[in-house]
Short mmCIF file of N, CA and C in Angstrom, two decimals:
data_model
loop_
_atom_site.label_atom_id
_atom_site.label_comp_id
_atom_site.label_asym_id
_atom_site.label_seq_id
_atom_site.Cartn_x
_atom_site.Cartn_y
_atom_site.Cartn_z
N MET A 1 0.84 -1.18 0.00
CA MET A 1 0.00 0.00 0.00
C MET A 1 0.88 1.24 0.00
N ALA A 2 0.59 2.20 -0.87
CA ALA A 2 1.37 3.43 -0.97
C ALA A 2 1.08 4.33 0.23
N THR A 3 2.11 5.01 0.69
CA THR A 3 1.97 5.95 1.80
C THR A 3 1.65 7.32 1.23
N SER A 4 0.69 8.00 1.83
CA SER A 4 0.34 9.34 1.38
C SER A 4 1.52 10.27 1.62
N PRO A 5 1.76 11.19 0.69
CA PRO A 5 2.89 12.10 0.87
C PRO A 5 2.69 13.04 2.05
N LEU A 6 3.76 13.28 2.77
CA LEU A 6 3.77 14.25 3.87
C LEU A 6 4.39 15.57 3.44
N VAL A 7 5.24 15.51 2.43
CA VAL A 7 5.93 16.70 1.93
C VAL A 7 5.71 16.79 0.43
N GLY A 8 5.33 17.96 -0.02
CA GLY A 8 5.24 18.22 -1.44
C GLY A 8 6.46 19.00 -1.89
N VAL A 9 7.08 18.55 -2.96
CA VAL A 9 8.20 19.28 -3.57
C VAL A 9 7.69 19.75 -4.92
N VAL A 10 7.55 21.05 -5.07
CA VAL A 10 7.01 21.59 -6.31
C VAL A 10 8.00 22.59 -6.90
N MET A 11 7.93 22.72 -8.19
CA MET A 11 8.83 23.63 -8.89
C MET A 11 8.11 24.22 -10.09
N GLY A 12 8.59 25.37 -10.52
CA GLY A 12 7.93 26.09 -11.59
C GLY A 12 8.06 25.45 -12.95
N SER A 13 9.13 24.68 -13.19
CA SER A 13 9.29 23.99 -14.46
C SER A 13 10.17 22.77 -14.27
N LYS A 14 10.13 21.87 -15.23
CA LYS A 14 10.90 20.63 -15.16
C LYS A 14 12.39 20.92 -15.04
N SER A 15 12.85 21.99 -15.67
CA SER A 15 14.28 22.32 -15.60
C SER A 15 14.73 22.64 -14.18
N ASP A 16 13.81 23.03 -13.31
CA ASP A 16 14.17 23.32 -11.91
C ASP A 16 14.54 22.06 -11.13
N TYR A 17 14.24 20.88 -11.70
CA TYR A 17 14.56 19.64 -10.99
C TYR A 17 16.06 19.45 -10.82
N SER A 18 16.86 20.07 -11.67
CA SER A 18 18.31 19.96 -11.52
C SER A 18 18.74 20.51 -10.16
N CYS A 19 18.00 21.43 -9.61
CA CYS A 19 18.22 21.96 -8.26
C CYS A 19 17.36 21.22 -7.24
N MET A 20 16.08 21.10 -7.52
CA MET A 20 15.13 20.58 -6.55
C MET A 20 15.25 19.07 -6.34
N GLY A 21 15.92 18.39 -7.24
CA GLY A 21 16.17 16.97 -7.05
C GLY A 21 16.94 16.71 -5.76
N ALA A 22 17.73 17.67 -5.32
CA ALA A 22 18.47 17.52 -4.07
C ALA A 22 17.52 17.41 -2.88
N ALA A 23 16.41 18.12 -2.91
CA ALA A 23 15.41 18.01 -1.84
C ALA A 23 14.77 16.64 -1.89
N VAL A 24 14.44 16.18 -3.08
CA VAL A 24 13.81 14.86 -3.25
C VAL A 24 14.75 13.77 -2.73
N ARG A 25 16.01 13.82 -3.12
CA ARG A 25 16.97 12.80 -2.68
C ARG A 25 17.14 12.81 -1.15
N THR A 26 17.11 13.98 -0.55
CA THR A 26 17.23 14.08 0.91
C THR A 26 16.02 13.45 1.59
N LEU A 27 14.84 13.75 1.09
CA LEU A 27 13.62 13.13 1.65
C LEU A 27 13.66 11.62 1.48
N GLN A 28 14.14 11.15 0.34
CA GLN A 28 14.26 9.70 0.11
C GLN A 28 15.24 9.09 1.11
N GLU A 29 16.37 9.76 1.34
CA GLU A 29 17.37 9.25 2.28
C GLU A 29 16.77 9.03 3.66
N PHE A 30 15.85 9.87 4.05
CA PHE A 30 15.21 9.76 5.37
C PHE A 30 13.94 8.93 5.35
N GLY A 31 13.54 8.46 4.18
CA GLY A 31 12.34 7.64 4.08
C GLY A 31 11.06 8.41 4.29
N VAL A 32 11.07 9.69 3.95
CA VAL A 32 9.88 10.54 4.13
C VAL A 32 9.01 10.45 2.88
N ALA A 33 7.75 10.11 3.07
CA ALA A 33 6.81 10.05 1.96
C ALA A 33 6.64 11.46 1.37
N HIS A 34 6.79 11.56 0.07
CA HIS A 34 6.75 12.86 -0.59
C HIS A 34 6.25 12.70 -2.02
N GLU A 35 6.00 13.83 -2.63
CA GLU A 35 5.66 13.87 -4.05
C GLU A 35 6.45 15.01 -4.68
N ALA A 36 6.74 14.90 -5.95
CA ALA A 36 7.43 15.95 -6.69
C ALA A 36 6.62 16.27 -7.93
N ARG A 37 6.32 17.56 -8.11
CA ARG A 37 5.46 17.96 -9.22
C ARG A 37 5.88 19.31 -9.78
N VAL A 38 5.55 19.53 -11.03
CA VAL A 38 5.69 20.85 -11.64
C VAL A 38 4.37 21.56 -11.46
N VAL A 39 4.43 22.71 -10.81
CA VAL A 39 3.26 23.56 -10.58
C VAL A 39 3.71 24.99 -10.84
N SER A 40 3.36 25.53 -11.96
CA SER A 40 3.83 26.86 -12.35
C SER A 40 2.84 27.94 -11.91
N ALA A 41 3.37 28.95 -11.21
CA ALA A 41 2.52 30.06 -10.79
C ALA A 41 1.96 30.83 -11.98
N HIS A 42 2.73 30.89 -13.06
CA HIS A 42 2.33 31.70 -14.20
C HIS A 42 1.66 30.91 -15.31
N ARG A 43 2.10 29.67 -15.52
CA ARG A 43 1.55 28.88 -16.63
C ARG A 43 0.41 27.96 -16.23
N THR A 44 0.34 27.61 -14.94
CA THR A 44 -0.75 26.74 -14.47
C THR A 44 -1.33 27.29 -13.15
N PRO A 45 -1.84 28.51 -13.18
CA PRO A 45 -2.34 29.11 -11.94
C PRO A 45 -3.50 28.35 -11.31
N ASP A 46 -4.37 27.75 -12.13
CA ASP A 46 -5.48 26.99 -11.57
C ASP A 46 -4.97 25.75 -10.83
N LEU A 47 -3.95 25.09 -11.39
CA LEU A 47 -3.34 23.96 -10.72
C LEU A 47 -2.69 24.39 -9.41
N LEU A 48 -2.02 25.53 -9.42
CA LEU A 48 -1.42 26.06 -8.19
C LEU A 48 -2.50 26.24 -7.12
N TRP A 49 -3.59 26.88 -7.49
CA TRP A 49 -4.68 27.13 -6.53
C TRP A 49 -5.20 25.81 -5.95
N MET A 50 -5.43 24.84 -6.82
CA MET A 50 -5.95 23.55 -6.39
C MET A 50 -4.93 22.85 -5.48
N TYR A 51 -3.67 22.84 -5.89
CA TYR A 51 -2.63 22.18 -5.11
C TYR A 51 -2.56 22.78 -3.70
N ALA A 52 -2.55 24.09 -3.63
CA ALA A 52 -2.44 24.77 -2.33
C ALA A 52 -3.68 24.57 -1.47
N THR A 53 -4.85 24.72 -2.04
CA THR A 53 -6.07 24.63 -1.23
C THR A 53 -6.35 23.20 -0.78
N GLU A 54 -5.85 22.21 -1.51
CA GLU A 54 -6.07 20.81 -1.13
C GLU A 54 -4.93 20.22 -0.31
N ALA A 55 -3.82 20.93 -0.16
CA ALA A 55 -2.61 20.39 0.48
C ALA A 55 -2.88 19.87 1.89
N ARG A 56 -3.49 20.66 2.71
CA ARG A 56 -3.74 20.26 4.11
C ARG A 56 -4.67 19.05 4.18
N GLY A 57 -5.74 19.08 3.41
CA GLY A 57 -6.69 17.98 3.39
C GLY A 57 -6.10 16.68 2.88
N ARG A 58 -5.08 16.79 2.02
CA ARG A 58 -4.41 15.58 1.50
C ARG A 58 -3.36 15.06 2.47
N GLY A 59 -3.12 15.79 3.56
CA GLY A 59 -2.16 15.33 4.56
C GLY A 59 -0.76 15.87 4.43
N LEU A 60 -0.54 16.81 3.50
CA LEU A 60 0.79 17.41 3.42
C LEU A 60 1.07 18.19 4.70
N ARG A 61 2.28 18.03 5.21
CA ARG A 61 2.70 18.73 6.43
C ARG A 61 3.70 19.83 6.14
N ALA A 62 4.25 19.85 4.92
CA ALA A 62 5.17 20.89 4.48
C ALA A 62 5.21 20.87 2.96
N ILE A 63 5.49 22.05 2.39
CA ILE A 63 5.66 22.18 0.94
C ILE A 63 7.01 22.86 0.71
N ILE A 64 7.81 22.26 -0.14
CA ILE A 64 9.07 22.86 -0.56
C ILE A 64 8.85 23.34 -1.99
N ALA A 65 8.97 24.64 -2.20
CA ALA A 65 8.67 25.22 -3.51
C ALA A 65 9.91 25.90 -4.07
N GLY A 66 10.36 25.40 -5.21
CA GLY A 66 11.52 26.00 -5.87
C GLY A 66 11.09 26.77 -7.09
N ALA A 67 11.66 27.96 -7.24
CA ALA A 67 11.31 28.78 -8.39
C ALA A 67 12.45 29.75 -8.69
N GLY A 68 12.59 30.08 -9.95
CA GLY A 68 13.59 31.05 -10.36
C GLY A 68 12.94 32.29 -10.91
N GLY A 69 13.75 33.26 -11.27
CA GLY A 69 13.24 34.49 -11.86
C GLY A 69 12.32 35.24 -10.91
N ALA A 70 11.10 35.51 -11.38
CA ALA A 70 10.13 36.23 -10.56
C ALA A 70 9.73 35.44 -9.31
N ALA A 71 9.82 34.14 -9.39
CA ALA A 71 9.67 33.24 -8.23
C ALA A 71 8.41 33.46 -7.41
N HIS A 72 7.28 33.51 -8.07
CA HIS A 72 6.02 33.72 -7.36
C HIS A 72 5.46 32.45 -6.74
N LEU A 73 5.94 31.29 -7.14
CA LEU A 73 5.36 30.03 -6.69
C LEU A 73 5.30 29.88 -5.17
N PRO A 74 6.39 30.03 -4.43
CA PRO A 74 6.31 29.84 -2.97
C PRO A 74 5.31 30.79 -2.30
N GLY A 75 5.34 32.04 -2.67
CA GLY A 75 4.44 33.02 -2.05
C GLY A 75 2.98 32.78 -2.37
N MET A 76 2.68 32.41 -3.61
CA MET A 76 1.29 32.15 -3.97
C MET A 76 0.77 30.91 -3.26
N LEU A 77 1.63 29.88 -3.12
CA LEU A 77 1.22 28.70 -2.35
C LEU A 77 0.92 29.09 -0.91
N ALA A 78 1.82 29.86 -0.32
CA ALA A 78 1.66 30.27 1.08
C ALA A 78 0.40 31.11 1.28
N ALA A 79 0.01 31.84 0.25
CA ALA A 79 -1.20 32.67 0.34
C ALA A 79 -2.47 31.83 0.39
N LYS A 80 -2.39 30.58 -0.10
CA LYS A 80 -3.59 29.75 -0.22
C LYS A 80 -3.62 28.54 0.71
N THR A 81 -2.60 28.36 1.58
CA THR A 81 -2.61 27.22 2.49
C THR A 81 -1.95 27.61 3.81
N ILE A 82 -2.32 26.90 4.87
CA ILE A 82 -1.62 27.10 6.14
C ILE A 82 -0.51 26.07 6.33
N VAL A 83 -0.35 25.17 5.37
CA VAL A 83 0.77 24.23 5.41
C VAL A 83 2.05 25.05 5.27
N PRO A 84 3.07 24.81 6.11
CA PRO A 84 4.31 25.58 5.99
C PRO A 84 4.93 25.43 4.60
N VAL A 85 5.36 26.56 4.04
CA VAL A 85 5.99 26.58 2.73
C VAL A 85 7.44 27.04 2.90
N PHE A 86 8.34 26.24 2.34
CA PHE A 86 9.76 26.58 2.35
C PHE A 86 10.17 26.89 0.91
N GLY A 87 10.62 28.11 0.67
CA GLY A 87 10.96 28.56 -0.67
C GLY A 87 12.44 28.39 -0.97
N VAL A 88 12.73 27.84 -2.13
CA VAL A 88 14.10 27.66 -2.60
C VAL A 88 14.29 28.48 -3.87
N PRO A 89 15.14 29.50 -3.81
CA PRO A 89 15.45 30.26 -5.03
C PRO A 89 16.30 29.41 -5.97
N VAL A 90 15.85 29.27 -7.19
CA VAL A 90 16.56 28.48 -8.19
C VAL A 90 17.35 29.44 -9.08
N ASN A 91 18.59 29.08 -9.34
CA ASN A 91 19.46 29.87 -10.19
C ASN A 91 19.05 29.63 -11.64
N ALA A 92 18.10 30.44 -12.13
CA ALA A 92 17.54 30.18 -13.46
C ALA A 92 17.70 31.35 -14.43
N THR A 93 18.29 32.43 -13.99
CA THR A 93 18.41 33.61 -14.85
C THR A 93 19.83 34.16 -14.82
N SER A 94 20.06 35.19 -15.57
CA SER A 94 21.39 35.82 -15.60
C SER A 94 21.74 36.49 -14.28
N LEU A 95 20.79 36.61 -13.38
CA LEU A 95 21.04 37.21 -12.07
C LEU A 95 21.45 36.16 -11.04
N ASN A 96 21.68 34.93 -11.49
CA ASN A 96 22.20 33.85 -10.64
C ASN A 96 21.35 33.56 -9.41
N GLY A 97 20.06 33.71 -9.51
CA GLY A 97 19.17 33.37 -8.42
C GLY A 97 18.89 34.49 -7.44
N LEU A 98 19.62 35.61 -7.55
CA LEU A 98 19.40 36.73 -6.64
C LEU A 98 17.99 37.29 -6.80
N ASP A 99 17.51 37.36 -8.05
CA ASP A 99 16.15 37.85 -8.29
C ASP A 99 15.12 36.96 -7.60
N ALA A 100 15.31 35.64 -7.68
CA ALA A 100 14.40 34.71 -7.04
C ALA A 100 14.47 34.83 -5.52
N LEU A 101 15.68 34.94 -4.99
CA LEU A 101 15.85 35.10 -3.54
C LEU A 101 15.09 36.32 -3.04
N LEU A 102 15.28 37.44 -3.69
CA LEU A 102 14.61 38.67 -3.25
C LEU A 102 13.10 38.56 -3.38
N SER A 103 12.62 37.91 -4.43
CA SER A 103 11.19 37.72 -4.61
C SER A 103 10.59 36.86 -3.50
N ILE A 104 11.28 35.77 -3.17
CA ILE A 104 10.75 34.84 -2.17
C ILE A 104 10.83 35.41 -0.77
N VAL A 105 11.91 36.08 -0.46
CA VAL A 105 12.11 36.56 0.91
C VAL A 105 11.26 37.80 1.24
N GLN A 106 10.83 38.54 0.24
CA GLN A 106 10.09 39.79 0.46
C GLN A 106 8.57 39.57 0.48
N MET A 107 8.12 38.68 1.32
CA MET A 107 6.68 38.42 1.43
C MET A 107 6.05 39.45 2.36
N PRO A 108 4.80 39.83 2.08
CA PRO A 108 4.13 40.77 2.97
C PRO A 108 3.81 40.13 4.32
N LYS A 109 3.72 40.96 5.32
CA LYS A 109 3.37 40.50 6.66
C LYS A 109 2.08 39.68 6.59
N GLY A 110 2.11 38.50 7.21
CA GLY A 110 0.92 37.65 7.25
C GLY A 110 0.96 36.48 6.28
N ILE A 111 1.89 36.49 5.33
CA ILE A 111 2.01 35.38 4.37
C ILE A 111 3.47 34.91 4.42
N PRO A 112 3.81 34.11 5.45
CA PRO A 112 5.21 33.72 5.60
C PRO A 112 5.64 32.61 4.64
N VAL A 113 6.86 32.75 4.16
CA VAL A 113 7.55 31.71 3.41
C VAL A 113 8.93 31.58 4.04
N GLY A 114 9.26 30.40 4.50
CA GLY A 114 10.61 30.17 5.02
C GLY A 114 11.55 30.12 3.82
N THR A 115 12.44 31.08 3.73
CA THR A 115 13.28 31.21 2.55
C THR A 115 14.67 30.64 2.82
N LEU A 116 15.12 29.78 1.92
CA LEU A 116 16.41 29.11 2.05
C LEU A 116 17.41 29.70 1.07
N ALA A 117 18.61 29.17 1.09
CA ALA A 117 19.68 29.64 0.21
C ALA A 117 19.38 29.34 -1.25
N ILE A 118 20.05 30.05 -2.12
CA ILE A 118 19.93 29.83 -3.56
C ILE A 118 20.53 28.48 -3.92
N GLY A 119 19.82 27.72 -4.71
CA GLY A 119 20.36 26.51 -5.31
C GLY A 119 20.25 25.25 -4.49
N GLU A 120 21.13 24.30 -4.80
CA GLU A 120 21.06 22.96 -4.23
C GLU A 120 21.20 22.95 -2.71
N ALA A 121 22.07 23.79 -2.16
CA ALA A 121 22.19 23.85 -0.69
C ALA A 121 20.87 24.25 -0.06
N GLY A 122 20.17 25.18 -0.67
CA GLY A 122 18.86 25.58 -0.18
C GLY A 122 17.84 24.47 -0.29
N ALA A 123 17.91 23.69 -1.38
CA ALA A 123 16.97 22.58 -1.56
C ALA A 123 17.19 21.51 -0.50
N VAL A 124 18.45 21.18 -0.23
CA VAL A 124 18.75 20.19 0.82
C VAL A 124 18.29 20.71 2.17
N ASN A 125 18.60 21.96 2.47
CA ASN A 125 18.21 22.52 3.77
C ASN A 125 16.69 22.63 3.91
N ALA A 126 16.00 22.88 2.82
CA ALA A 126 14.53 22.91 2.87
C ALA A 126 14.00 21.53 3.24
N ALA A 127 14.59 20.50 2.65
CA ALA A 127 14.17 19.13 2.98
C ALA A 127 14.49 18.82 4.44
N LEU A 128 15.67 19.21 4.91
CA LEU A 128 16.03 18.97 6.31
C LEU A 128 15.12 19.74 7.26
N LEU A 129 14.71 20.93 6.86
CA LEU A 129 13.77 21.70 7.69
C LEU A 129 12.41 21.02 7.73
N ALA A 130 11.94 20.52 6.60
CA ALA A 130 10.67 19.78 6.57
C ALA A 130 10.78 18.53 7.43
N ILE A 131 11.92 17.84 7.36
CA ILE A 131 12.14 16.65 8.18
C ILE A 131 12.12 17.02 9.66
N ALA A 132 12.73 18.12 10.01
CA ALA A 132 12.74 18.57 11.41
C ALA A 132 11.32 18.87 11.89
N VAL A 133 10.50 19.46 11.04
CA VAL A 133 9.10 19.72 11.40
C VAL A 133 8.38 18.40 11.65
N LEU A 134 8.55 17.45 10.75
CA LEU A 134 7.91 16.14 10.92
C LEU A 134 8.43 15.43 12.16
N ALA A 135 9.70 15.61 12.47
CA ALA A 135 10.32 14.93 13.61
C ALA A 135 9.76 15.40 14.95
N THR A 136 9.07 16.53 14.98
CA THR A 136 8.47 16.98 16.25
C THR A 136 7.37 16.06 16.71
N THR A 137 6.80 15.29 15.79
CA THR A 137 5.74 14.34 16.16
C THR A 137 6.08 12.90 15.76
N ASP A 138 7.31 12.68 15.30
CA ASP A 138 7.75 11.35 14.89
C ASP A 138 9.11 11.09 15.52
N PRO A 139 9.12 10.48 16.72
CA PRO A 139 10.38 10.26 17.44
C PRO A 139 11.42 9.46 16.65
N ALA A 140 11.00 8.47 15.88
CA ALA A 140 11.95 7.68 15.10
C ALA A 140 12.64 8.55 14.04
N LEU A 141 11.87 9.41 13.41
CA LEU A 141 12.45 10.32 12.42
C LEU A 141 13.39 11.31 13.11
N GLY A 142 13.01 11.78 14.29
CA GLY A 142 13.88 12.67 15.06
C GLY A 142 15.20 12.01 15.39
N ASP A 143 15.14 10.73 15.80
CA ASP A 143 16.37 10.00 16.10
C ASP A 143 17.24 9.87 14.85
N LYS A 144 16.61 9.60 13.72
CA LYS A 144 17.36 9.47 12.47
C LYS A 144 18.03 10.79 12.10
N LEU A 145 17.33 11.90 12.29
CA LEU A 145 17.89 13.23 12.00
C LEU A 145 19.06 13.53 12.94
N GLU A 146 18.92 13.17 14.20
CA GLU A 146 20.03 13.38 15.14
C GLU A 146 21.25 12.55 14.74
N ARG A 147 21.05 11.32 14.32
CA ARG A 147 22.17 10.47 13.87
C ARG A 147 22.81 11.06 12.61
N TRP A 148 22.00 11.56 11.70
CA TRP A 148 22.51 12.16 10.47
C TRP A 148 23.39 13.36 10.80
N ARG A 149 22.91 14.21 11.71
CA ARG A 149 23.70 15.39 12.09
C ARG A 149 24.99 14.99 12.80
N ALA A 150 24.92 13.98 13.64
CA ALA A 150 26.12 13.50 14.34
C ALA A 150 27.14 12.97 13.33
N ALA A 151 26.66 12.31 12.29
CA ALA A 151 27.57 11.81 11.25
C ALA A 151 28.24 12.97 10.53
N ARG A 152 27.52 14.05 10.27
CA ARG A 152 28.13 15.23 9.64
C ARG A 152 29.19 15.82 10.55
N GLU A 153 28.91 15.84 11.86
CA GLU A 153 29.89 16.35 12.82
C GLU A 153 31.17 15.53 12.77
N GLN A 154 31.02 14.21 12.72
CA GLN A 154 32.19 13.33 12.69
C GLN A 154 33.00 13.54 11.41
N LEU A 155 32.33 13.81 10.30
CA LEU A 155 33.05 14.09 9.06
C LEU A 155 33.92 15.33 9.19
N VAL A 156 33.39 16.36 9.82
CA VAL A 156 34.17 17.58 10.01
C VAL A 156 35.32 17.35 10.97
N LEU A 157 35.05 16.64 12.07
CA LEU A 157 36.10 16.38 13.05
C LEU A 157 37.21 15.51 12.47
N ALA A 158 36.90 14.70 11.48
CA ALA A 158 37.90 13.82 10.88
C ALA A 158 38.79 14.56 9.88
N GLU A 159 38.37 15.75 9.46
CA GLU A 159 39.18 16.51 8.50
C GLU A 159 40.43 17.03 9.19
N THR A 160 41.54 16.94 8.50
CA THR A 160 42.80 17.44 9.07
C THR A 160 43.47 18.35 8.07
N LEU A 161 44.24 19.26 8.58
CA LEU A 161 45.05 20.16 7.77
C LEU A 161 46.50 19.99 8.18
N ASP A 162 47.39 20.16 7.22
CA ASP A 162 48.80 20.13 7.60
C ASP A 162 49.16 21.49 8.21
N GLU A 163 50.38 21.66 8.62
CA GLU A 163 50.79 22.90 9.30
C GLU A 163 50.62 24.13 8.42
N GLY A 164 50.61 23.94 7.10
CA GLY A 164 50.44 25.06 6.18
C GLY A 164 48.98 25.36 5.89
N GLY A 165 48.07 24.63 6.52
CA GLY A 165 46.64 24.87 6.32
C GLY A 165 46.10 24.18 5.10
N ASN A 166 46.84 23.21 4.55
CA ASN A 166 46.37 22.47 3.37
C ASN A 166 45.71 21.18 3.78
N ALA A 167 44.72 20.79 3.00
CA ALA A 167 44.01 19.54 3.28
C ALA A 167 44.84 18.34 2.93
#
């Protein structure tokens, strides 16, 4: 039996998957039920409205929305649902994602979007943030997240530099 998705990963176009795939892979690593879809704020506004208004009723607990350029997707989703939305600016224009970052982070009071870093690091962190939200009510997932973070700590502690500061 398929598990209903807890996290939605949406992006403005298929080309955004080169960035947003990092969020999907992170959710897979943790075994979090999720879905990945293209939902364009500008080209499929009716789909966006439906996706956002049905998100809570379908059991989504977080939405990770990646968009480049004008990057209206995260904000429009947040305007239509109380499910937490984490926005990932995608580097899709000659402005290297700065335009998307500014668009996503400048939401009006009352319509929050948790805004992450530009690109793949932001996509991974958005997934980790969604996992942390889920872990508040899922002790096993919380334990897995704590082990994952401890493993990252050990990787850093294992790094050594020679006296000249070289790896």
